[in-house]
């Protein structure tokens, strides 16, 4: 029965692919529009920068995607970004080994992920509330680690760290982009090829059914929060490498960027649906708007307004496209 | 022979007889005892009917057997071996499978993914999707269910989803299979298919626990019967030794004299008329009339367009053409509010989804559609008026509840149905449409719902009701309309109606579908 469909037809009818294709087309369209409108935008230098700008959003988008698919949300992402950035920054500016500093930041981030997972899946708090708490808590830790000051410049001791995470490039692509790509491949494998991934979808689709089928919902949800915390930490370290110093408000509202990237890419906040590939065009659209609108001379206020409208429009378009194409619902009678 | 050997021999003897033995089972939820000293046993190769009213503890008992709940005390032996606390995985490993009453499917996953959920097969670190799809196909084929293993479950009809549940339970080679209301969403044809599967499993030595409110269908499959009432064991025995009426009185603890109470009313004037109604494929050229003090039953198979017709009348789905007249005057119904204003009321098929806000109190539910009558100019709800309305509804419909402040979901099915109807009492409705009012409701509550319909009838309201259970359609209606493939194919008076004649009309176009 399926043999008749072409390879392309089958790929398109696979779950979640449609929204990803829609988002990718949107990205390409925006790309072309900005290329026509602005010569600076289409310069090779900016294109390289554009992708490096998109990468951090993609990294946290991947983490948020894991959590959203289980039907939960992680609001602590932005604060964990800031905490990781400040923790590693403080240690580095005081002369610690940069990679050791990264490990300390990672341990702290994963601890927040652990707390999130336990509060949501074991204690049973609504994820919105639980992660709202840890969001504030992690931001407090970000302020605490260096006594309520931003850190000093870290370039003297940690130039290698900065190059590896931000400035190096390979095949004309910056290392940050490579990091995002490698992270995506690993986590795509986890989500779509392994048992854990299947359980993540099952928990988001129908928690009771998953539990009754013997799925360990606690482990599954915990893993998603750990993945999210790991991604947030990585994003924080990228920001540190980029700026050369830790700032206490680094990553503020990033959790919302992550949600936007997911939702534009077809990962529903209701859980159970969406594929990780959606995060790529999702983060892409977010990043290209920030970058492109700047080059066509839109003031900051206008940029925000336009981005807000486009996010809503993108999601609406997706909803309309999906419900419009849906077969008349099979009635029970 | 030593004493020890003797005991072990006896043990084997017991094992051959009973594959499941539950004794002195107690279970409480939040201090409320739902099972009191209950006993239950099951032999291999038999179908044990487990009967009781809603809230009798049937589902709880079976959830203990399948490891969803743990018992507070009592002993549980499976294949003669005493079991400690089970979880779903352990129970499954022992060969105990359960098909839950509520559909427990992950809508976003495929058929194969659902069937293998929680016990996915792996090749190295990755999932072996091809193997799982093939094995799913085998299970579906052995059950003669025509489904693609890669179909997303959310795209399937409810009855197909139910078949997937059954396939899921069977795919673990269950030796003890619990079916909790397995037929509530199946068509007659699928029910026969299910009975064929049950007989096949029996021959293979599987012990089956069958929970159902449809007593009629039990006579086709049940070997033995266990009855629970209010969390207590009442009786067990050979099914054929008891009459339906005896079983019902065991269940409800009293005699139910009339299963289908009928009230005679003089037929009044025509109050409602549908002319040439068309709405999509399943509502084609529908013409029907309804008179004061009349109950009209709409019979037909699943997919005959009965629900669709009620939805089109009520303005939920758009109409392509047709007229609706109330008291001889045409009314335009484009949305449910138009229908409500015209005096038409719908009690939908899915109480929990469409009929009630289950998390709100009974008071809130009853007041919800009447807020325009209860509010003053600035929109503040008049508590006194609200209380009057709620008290009136509770009293008139005899809704059994401790307090109207309780959540609607805490009521039994029958009482929930009364709340659904009670919402509209203040509206002086002319026509009340019930869609499958007794689905998943126990015998006692069914009679209460029939009485409710009769009460409305006596008040001169026209009652239209859709039902898949032929005995109740024949027992309650003053007129029976049969639908098939979106069309009305026959009309019968209760005197001329027989199951055969209704089915004949209901399958008129079957060959063409």
PDB file of C-alpha atoms in Angstrom, chain B residues 250-461:
ATOM      1  CA  UNK B 250     -27.534  -9.305  43.087  1.00  0.00           C
ATOM      2  CA  UNK B 251     -25.936  -6.216  41.573  1.00  0.00           C
ATOM      3  CA  UNK B 252     -28.304  -3.574  42.827  1.00  0.00           C
ATOM      4  CA  UNK B 253     -29.338  -5.341  46.029  1.00  0.00           C
ATOM      5  CA  UNK B 254     -33.029  -4.996  45.238  1.00  0.00           C
ATOM      6  CA  UNK B 255     -35.458  -6.185  42.644  1.00  0.00           C
ATOM      7  CA  UNK B 256     -35.755  -4.045  39.565  1.00  0.00           C
ATOM      8  CA  UNK B 257     -39.302  -4.703  38.558  1.00  0.00           C
ATOM      9  CA  UNK B 258     -39.262  -2.963  35.242  1.00  0.00           C
ATOM     10  CA  UNK B 259     -36.151  -2.797  33.162  1.00  0.00           C
ATOM     11  CA  UNK B 260     -37.865  -0.524  30.674  1.00  0.00           C
ATOM     12  CA  UNK B 261     -40.571   1.472  32.428  1.00  0.00           C
ATOM     13  CA  UNK B 262     -43.014   2.826  29.909  1.00  0.00           C
ATOM     14  CA  UNK B 263     -45.385   5.699  30.463  1.00  0.00           C
ATOM     15  CA  UNK B 264     -48.489   6.243  28.402  1.00  0.00           C
ATOM     16  CA  UNK B 265     -49.097   9.808  27.342  1.00  0.00           C
ATOM     17  CA  UNK B 266     -51.613  11.241  24.946  1.00  0.00           C
ATOM     18  CA  UNK B 267     -49.887  12.328  21.757  1.00  0.00           C
ATOM     19  CA  UNK B 268     -50.106  16.115  21.552  1.00  0.00           C
ATOM     20  CA  UNK B 269     -49.512  18.534  18.739  1.00  0.00           C
ATOM     21  CA  UNK B 270     -46.485  18.549  16.511  1.00  0.00           C
ATOM     22  CA  UNK B 271     -43.713  20.507  18.176  1.00  0.00           C
ATOM     23  CA  UNK B 272     -40.658  19.782  16.117  1.00  0.00           C
ATOM     24  CA  UNK B 273     -39.994  19.044  12.508  1.00  0.00           C
ATOM     25  CA  UNK B 274     -36.892  18.557  10.407  1.00  0.00           C
ATOM     26  CA  UNK B 275     -37.347  18.915   6.653  1.00  0.00           C
ATOM     27  CA  UNK B 276     -34.884  17.704   4.035  1.00  0.00           C
ATOM     28  CA  UNK B 277     -31.848  18.174   6.236  1.00  0.00           C
ATOM     29  CA  UNK B 278     -28.512  17.609   4.533  1.00  0.00           C
ATOM     30  CA  UNK B 279     -25.103  17.983   6.167  1.00  0.00           C
ATOM     31  CA  UNK B 280     -22.198  16.164   4.630  1.00  0.00           C
ATOM     32  CA  UNK B 281     -22.154  12.487   3.722  1.00  0.00           C
ATOM     33  CA  UNK B 282     -23.717  11.146   6.886  1.00  0.00           C
ATOM     34  CA  UNK B 283     -26.809  13.345   7.008  1.00  0.00           C
ATOM     35  CA  UNK B 284     -28.781  12.954   3.811  1.00  0.00           C
ATOM     36  CA  UNK B 285     -32.272  14.213   3.261  1.00  0.00           C
ATOM     37  CA  UNK B 286     -33.438  13.673   6.828  1.00  0.00           C
ATOM     38  CA  UNK B 287     -37.132  14.234   7.513  1.00  0.00           C
ATOM     39  CA  UNK B 288     -38.495  13.696  10.978  1.00  0.00           C
ATOM     40  CA  UNK B 289     -41.310  14.888  13.198  1.00  0.00           C
ATOM     41  CA  UNK B 290     -41.736  14.937  16.914  1.00  0.00           C
ATOM     42  CA  UNK B 291     -44.961  15.354  18.875  1.00  0.00           C
ATOM     43  CA  UNK B 292     -45.624  16.531  22.409  1.00  0.00           C
ATOM     44  CA  UNK B 293     -45.275  13.727  24.912  1.00  0.00           C
ATOM     45  CA  UNK B 294     -43.431  11.407  22.612  1.00  0.00           C
ATOM     46  CA  UNK B 295     -40.115   9.578  22.790  1.00  0.00           C
ATOM     47  CA  UNK B 296     -38.605   8.812  19.428  1.00  0.00           C
ATOM     48  CA  UNK B 297     -35.665   6.428  19.320  1.00  0.00           C
ATOM     49  CA  UNK B 298     -33.109   6.557  16.534  1.00  0.00           C
ATOM     50  CA  UNK B 299     -31.528   3.182  15.919  1.00  0.00           C
ATOM     51  CA  UNK B 300     -28.799   2.178  13.537  1.00  0.00           C
ATOM     52  CA  UNK B 301     -25.269   0.860  13.361  1.00  0.00           C
ATOM     53  CA  UNK B 302     -22.180   2.888  14.101  1.00  0.00           C
ATOM     54  CA  UNK B 303     -21.422   5.211  11.236  1.00  0.00           C
ATOM     55  CA  UNK B 304     -25.086   5.449  10.235  1.00  0.00           C
ATOM     56  CA  UNK B 305     -25.042   9.200  10.788  1.00  0.00           C
ATOM     57  CA  UNK B 306     -27.157   9.354  13.937  1.00  0.00           C
ATOM     58  CA  UNK B 307     -24.767  11.476  15.977  1.00  0.00           C
ATOM     59  CA  UNK B 308     -24.070  13.623  12.924  1.00  0.00           C
ATOM     60  CA  UNK B 309     -27.785  14.256  12.520  1.00  0.00           C
ATOM     61  CA  UNK B 310     -28.153  15.427  16.106  1.00  0.00           C
ATOM     62  CA  UNK B 311     -25.083  17.614  15.736  1.00  0.00           C
ATOM     63  CA  UNK B 312     -26.442  19.197  12.562  1.00  0.00           C
ATOM     64  CA  UNK B 313     -29.818  19.840  14.180  1.00  0.00           C
ATOM     65  CA  UNK B 314     -28.146  21.423  17.185  1.00  0.00           C
ATOM     66  CA  UNK B 315     -25.966  23.659  15.016  1.00  0.00           C
ATOM     67  CA  UNK B 316     -22.591  22.151  15.924  1.00  0.00           C
ATOM     68  CA  UNK B 317     -21.838  21.063  12.376  1.00  0.00           C
ATOM     69  CA  UNK B 318     -22.824  23.221   9.384  1.00  0.00           C
ATOM     70  CA  UNK B 319     -25.906  22.239   7.408  1.00  0.00           C
ATOM     71  CA  UNK B 320     -25.889  22.084   3.627  1.00  0.00           C
ATOM     72  CA  UNK B 321     -29.636  22.530   3.304  1.00  0.00           C
ATOM     73  CA  UNK B 322     -32.902  21.872   5.079  1.00  0.00           C
ATOM     74  CA  UNK B 323     -35.360  23.457   7.483  1.00  0.00           C
ATOM     75  CA  UNK B 324     -35.999  23.071  11.179  1.00  0.00           C
ATOM     76  CA  UNK B 325     -39.378  23.995  12.604  1.00  0.00           C
ATOM     77  CA  UNK B 326     -40.295  24.379  16.261  1.00  0.00           C
ATOM     78  CA  UNK B 327     -44.019  24.729  17.003  1.00  0.00           C
ATOM     79  CA  UNK B 328     -44.641  25.174  13.317  1.00  0.00           C
ATOM     80  CA  UNK B 329     -42.303  28.132  12.964  1.00  0.00           C
ATOM     81  CA  UNK B 330     -39.032  27.870  11.104  1.00  0.00           C
ATOM     82  CA  UNK B 331     -35.933  28.562  13.198  1.00  0.00           C
ATOM     83  CA  UNK B 332     -32.499  29.332  11.842  1.00  0.00           C
ATOM     84  CA  UNK B 333     -29.891  27.315  13.717  1.00  0.00           C
ATOM     85  CA  UNK B 334     -26.305  28.143  12.869  1.00  0.00           C
ATOM     86  CA  UNK B 335     -24.770  27.631  16.279  1.00  0.00           C
ATOM     87  CA  UNK B 336     -25.756  25.789  19.473  1.00  0.00           C
ATOM     88  CA  UNK B 337     -26.972  29.018  21.113  1.00  0.00           C
ATOM     89  CA  UNK B 338     -29.592  29.392  18.335  1.00  0.00           C
ATOM     90  CA  UNK B 339     -30.857  25.890  19.108  1.00  0.00           C
ATOM     91  CA  UNK B 340     -30.950  26.563  22.846  1.00  0.00           C
ATOM     92  CA  UNK B 341     -32.918  29.772  22.271  1.00  0.00           C
ATOM     93  CA  UNK B 342     -35.350  27.846  20.084  1.00  0.00           C
ATOM     94  CA  UNK B 343     -35.915  25.410  22.934  1.00  0.00           C
ATOM     95  CA  UNK B 344     -33.823  22.514  21.657  1.00  0.00           C
ATOM     96  CA  UNK B 345     -31.407  20.833  24.039  1.00  0.00           C
ATOM     97  CA  UNK B 346     -28.720  18.233  23.375  1.00  0.00           C
ATOM     98  CA  UNK B 347     -27.248  15.822  25.908  1.00  0.00           C
ATOM     99  CA  UNK B 348     -24.142  14.754  23.997  1.00  0.00           C
ATOM    100  CA  UNK B 349     -22.767  11.269  23.605  1.00  0.00           C
ATOM    101  CA  UNK B 350     -19.539  11.855  25.477  1.00  0.00           C
ATOM    102  CA  UNK B 351     -20.669  13.186  28.846  1.00  0.00           C
ATOM    103  CA  UNK B 352     -17.206  13.790  30.132  1.00  0.00           C
ATOM    104  CA  UNK B 353     -15.908  15.502  27.024  1.00  0.00           C
ATOM    105  CA  UNK B 354     -18.870  17.428  25.659  1.00  0.00           C
ATOM    106  CA  UNK B 355     -21.493  17.406  28.358  1.00  0.00           C
ATOM    107  CA  UNK B 356     -19.829  18.503  31.567  1.00  0.00           C
ATOM    108  CA  UNK B 357     -16.966  20.540  32.931  1.00  0.00           C
ATOM    109  CA  UNK B 358     -15.884  17.639  35.099  1.00  0.00           C
ATOM    110  CA  UNK B 359     -13.504  19.680  37.224  1.00  0.00           C
ATOM    111  CA  UNK B 360     -16.182  22.214  38.131  1.00  0.00           C
ATOM    112  CA  UNK B 361     -18.772  21.691  40.823  1.00  0.00           C
ATOM    113  CA  UNK B 362     -22.248  20.421  40.096  1.00  0.00           C
ATOM    114  CA  UNK B 363     -23.524  23.898  40.982  1.00  0.00           C
ATOM    115  CA  UNK B 364     -21.249  25.541  38.427  1.00  0.00           C
ATOM    116  CA  UNK B 365     -22.246  23.035  35.790  1.00  0.00           C
ATOM    117  CA  UNK B 366     -25.946  23.546  36.360  1.00  0.00           C
ATOM    118  CA  UNK B 367     -25.594  27.332  36.343  1.00  0.00           C
ATOM    119  CA  UNK B 368     -23.275  27.585  33.349  1.00  0.00           C
ATOM    120  CA  UNK B 369     -25.791  27.720  30.471  1.00  0.00           C
ATOM    121  CA  UNK B 370     -28.178  29.829  32.533  1.00  0.00           C
ATOM    122  CA  UNK B 371     -25.833  32.579  33.603  1.00  0.00           C
ATOM    123  CA  UNK B 372     -27.690  35.087  31.468  1.00  0.00           C
ATOM    124  CA  UNK B 373     -30.779  34.427  33.603  1.00  0.00           C
ATOM    125  CA  UNK B 374     -28.819  34.507  36.856  1.00  0.00           C
ATOM    126  CA  UNK B 375     -26.708  37.615  36.397  1.00  0.00           C
ATOM    127  CA  UNK B 376     -27.640  41.189  37.061  1.00  0.00           C
ATOM    128  CA  UNK B 377     -26.782  44.071  34.750  1.00  0.00           C
ATOM    129  CA  UNK B 378     -23.101  44.264  35.612  1.00  0.00           C
ATOM    130  CA  UNK B 379     -22.652  40.522  35.323  1.00  0.00           C
ATOM    131  CA  UNK B 380     -22.618  39.536  38.981  1.00  0.00           C
ATOM    132  CA  UNK B 381     -24.135  36.130  39.596  1.00  0.00           C
ATOM    133  CA  UNK B 382     -27.163  36.274  41.868  1.00  0.00           C
ATOM    134  CA  UNK B 383     -26.309  33.565  44.402  1.00  0.00           C
ATOM    135  CA  UNK B 384     -29.856  33.248  45.643  1.00  0.00           C
ATOM    136  CA  UNK B 385     -31.289  32.681  42.188  1.00  0.00           C
ATOM    137  CA  UNK B 386     -28.473  30.279  41.453  1.00  0.00           C
ATOM    138  CA  UNK B 387     -29.209  28.264  44.570  1.00  0.00           C
ATOM    139  CA  UNK B 388     -32.890  28.099  43.677  1.00  0.00           C
ATOM    140  CA  UNK B 389     -32.050  26.852  40.209  1.00  0.00           C
ATOM    141  CA  UNK B 390     -29.608  24.257  41.499  1.00  0.00           C
ATOM    142  CA  UNK B 391     -31.950  23.025  44.228  1.00  0.00           C
ATOM    143  CA  UNK B 392     -34.792  22.757  41.751  1.00  0.00           C
ATOM    144  CA  UNK B 393     -32.724  20.694  39.330  1.00  0.00           C
ATOM    145  CA  UNK B 394     -31.360  18.425  42.056  1.00  0.00           C
ATOM    146  CA  UNK B 395     -34.833  17.859  43.433  1.00  0.00           C
ATOM    147  CA  UNK B 396     -36.712  17.407  40.164  1.00  0.00           C
ATOM    148  CA  UNK B 397     -34.212  15.006  38.697  1.00  0.00           C
ATOM    149  CA  UNK B 398     -33.475  13.273  41.990  1.00  0.00           C
ATOM    150  CA  UNK B 399     -29.716  13.773  41.585  1.00  0.00           C
ATOM    151  CA  UNK B 400     -27.979  11.880  44.341  1.00  0.00           C
ATOM    152  CA  UNK B 401     -25.147  13.933  45.776  1.00  0.00           C
ATOM    153  CA  UNK B 402     -23.700  14.907  49.109  1.00  0.00           C
ATOM    154  CA  UNK B 403     -23.425  18.540  48.091  1.00  0.00           C
ATOM    155  CA  UNK B 404     -23.748  20.526  44.885  1.00  0.00           C
ATOM    156  CA  UNK B 405     -20.266  21.859  45.601  1.00  0.00           C
ATOM    157  CA  UNK B 406     -18.709  18.499  44.690  1.00  0.00           C
ATOM    158  CA  UNK B 407     -16.931  18.146  41.365  1.00  0.00           C
ATOM    159  CA  UNK B 408     -19.117  16.748  38.607  1.00  0.00           C
ATOM    160  CA  UNK B 409     -16.610  13.961  38.018  1.00  0.00           C
ATOM    161  CA  UNK B 410     -17.241  12.578  41.499  1.00  0.00           C
ATOM    162  CA  UNK B 411     -20.795  11.555  40.556  1.00  0.00           C
ATOM    163  CA  UNK B 412     -21.801   8.213  39.101  1.00  0.00           C
ATOM    164  CA  UNK B 413     -22.539   7.972  35.375  1.00  0.00           C
ATOM    165  CA  UNK B 414     -26.282   8.111  35.860  1.00  0.00           C
ATOM    166  CA  UNK B 415     -26.130  11.141  38.092  1.00  0.00           C
ATOM    167  CA  UNK B 416     -23.740  12.865  35.713  1.00  0.00           C
ATOM    168  CA  UNK B 417     -26.278  12.349  32.960  1.00  0.00           C
ATOM    169  CA  UNK B 418     -28.918  13.955  35.160  1.00  0.00           C
ATOM    170  CA  UNK B 419     -26.707  16.990  35.635  1.00  0.00           C
ATOM    171  CA  UNK B 420     -26.261  17.246  31.859  1.00  0.00           C
ATOM    172  CA  UNK B 421     -30.030  17.325  31.461  1.00  0.00           C
ATOM    173  CA  UNK B 422     -30.560  19.456  34.557  1.00  0.00           C
ATOM    174  CA  UNK B 423     -28.563  22.248  32.961  1.00  0.00           C
ATOM    175  CA  UNK B 424     -31.459  22.875  30.609  1.00  0.00           C
ATOM    176  CA  UNK B 425     -34.440  22.562  32.933  1.00  0.00           C
ATOM    177  CA  UNK B 426     -34.676  26.287  33.585  1.00  0.00           C
ATOM    178  CA  UNK B 427     -35.001  26.888  29.870  1.00  0.00           C
ATOM    179  CA  UNK B 428     -38.468  25.421  29.322  1.00  0.00           C
ATOM    180  CA  UNK B 429     -37.093  23.317  26.523  1.00  0.00           C
ATOM    181  CA  UNK B 430     -39.436  21.949  23.884  1.00  0.00           C
ATOM    182  CA  UNK B 431     -37.174  19.244  22.512  1.00  0.00           C
ATOM    183  CA  UNK B 432     -34.501  17.250  24.304  1.00  0.00           C
ATOM    184  CA  UNK B 433     -32.068  15.182  22.245  1.00  0.00           C
ATOM    185  CA  UNK B 434     -30.137  12.433  24.023  1.00  0.00           C
ATOM    186  CA  UNK B 435     -27.179  10.841  22.281  1.00  0.00           C
ATOM    187  CA  UNK B 436     -26.394   7.423  23.779  1.00  0.00           C
ATOM    188  CA  UNK B 437     -27.607   8.467  27.236  1.00  0.00           C
ATOM    189  CA  UNK B 438     -26.948   5.099  28.865  1.00  0.00           C
ATOM    190  CA  UNK B 439     -23.499   4.288  27.510  1.00  0.00           C
ATOM    191  CA  UNK B 440     -21.252   2.996  30.277  1.00  0.00           C
ATOM    192  CA  UNK B 441     -24.026   3.377  32.848  1.00  0.00           C
ATOM    193  CA  UNK B 442     -25.087   0.550  35.160  1.00  0.00           C
ATOM    194  CA  UNK B 443     -28.490  -1.095  35.271  1.00  0.00           C
ATOM    195  CA  UNK B 444     -29.919   0.884  38.168  1.00  0.00           C
ATOM    196  CA  UNK B 445     -28.853   4.206  36.698  1.00  0.00           C
ATOM    197  CA  UNK B 446     -30.182   3.213  33.307  1.00  0.00           C
ATOM    198  CA  UNK B 447     -33.657   2.910  34.743  1.00  0.00           C
ATOM    199  CA  UNK B 448     -33.232   6.331  36.332  1.00  0.00           C
ATOM    200  CA  UNK B 449     -32.350   7.792  32.952  1.00  0.00           C
ATOM    201  CA  UNK B 450     -35.395   6.142  31.372  1.00  0.00           C
ATOM    202  CA  UNK B 451     -37.516   7.587  34.149  1.00  0.00           C
ATOM    203  CA  UNK B 452     -36.010  10.974  33.434  1.00  0.00           C
ATOM    204  CA  UNK B 453     -36.986  10.672  29.793  1.00  0.00           C
ATOM    205  CA  UNK B 454     -40.480   9.595  30.781  1.00  0.00           C
ATOM    206  CA  UNK B 455     -40.729  12.544  33.155  1.00  0.00           C
ATOM    207  CA  UNK B 456     -39.835  14.948  30.338  1.00  0.00           C
ATOM    208  CA  UNK B 457     -42.346  13.199  28.130  1.00  0.00           C
ATOM    209  CA  UNK B 458     -45.056  13.662  30.739  1.00  0.00           C
ATOM    210  CA  UNK B 459     -44.262  17.367  30.868  1.00  0.00           C
ATOM    211  CA  UNK B 460     -45.027  17.527  27.153  1.00  0.00           C
ATOM    212  CA  UNK B 461     -41.447  17.721  25.965  1.00  0.00           C
TER     213      UNK B 461
END
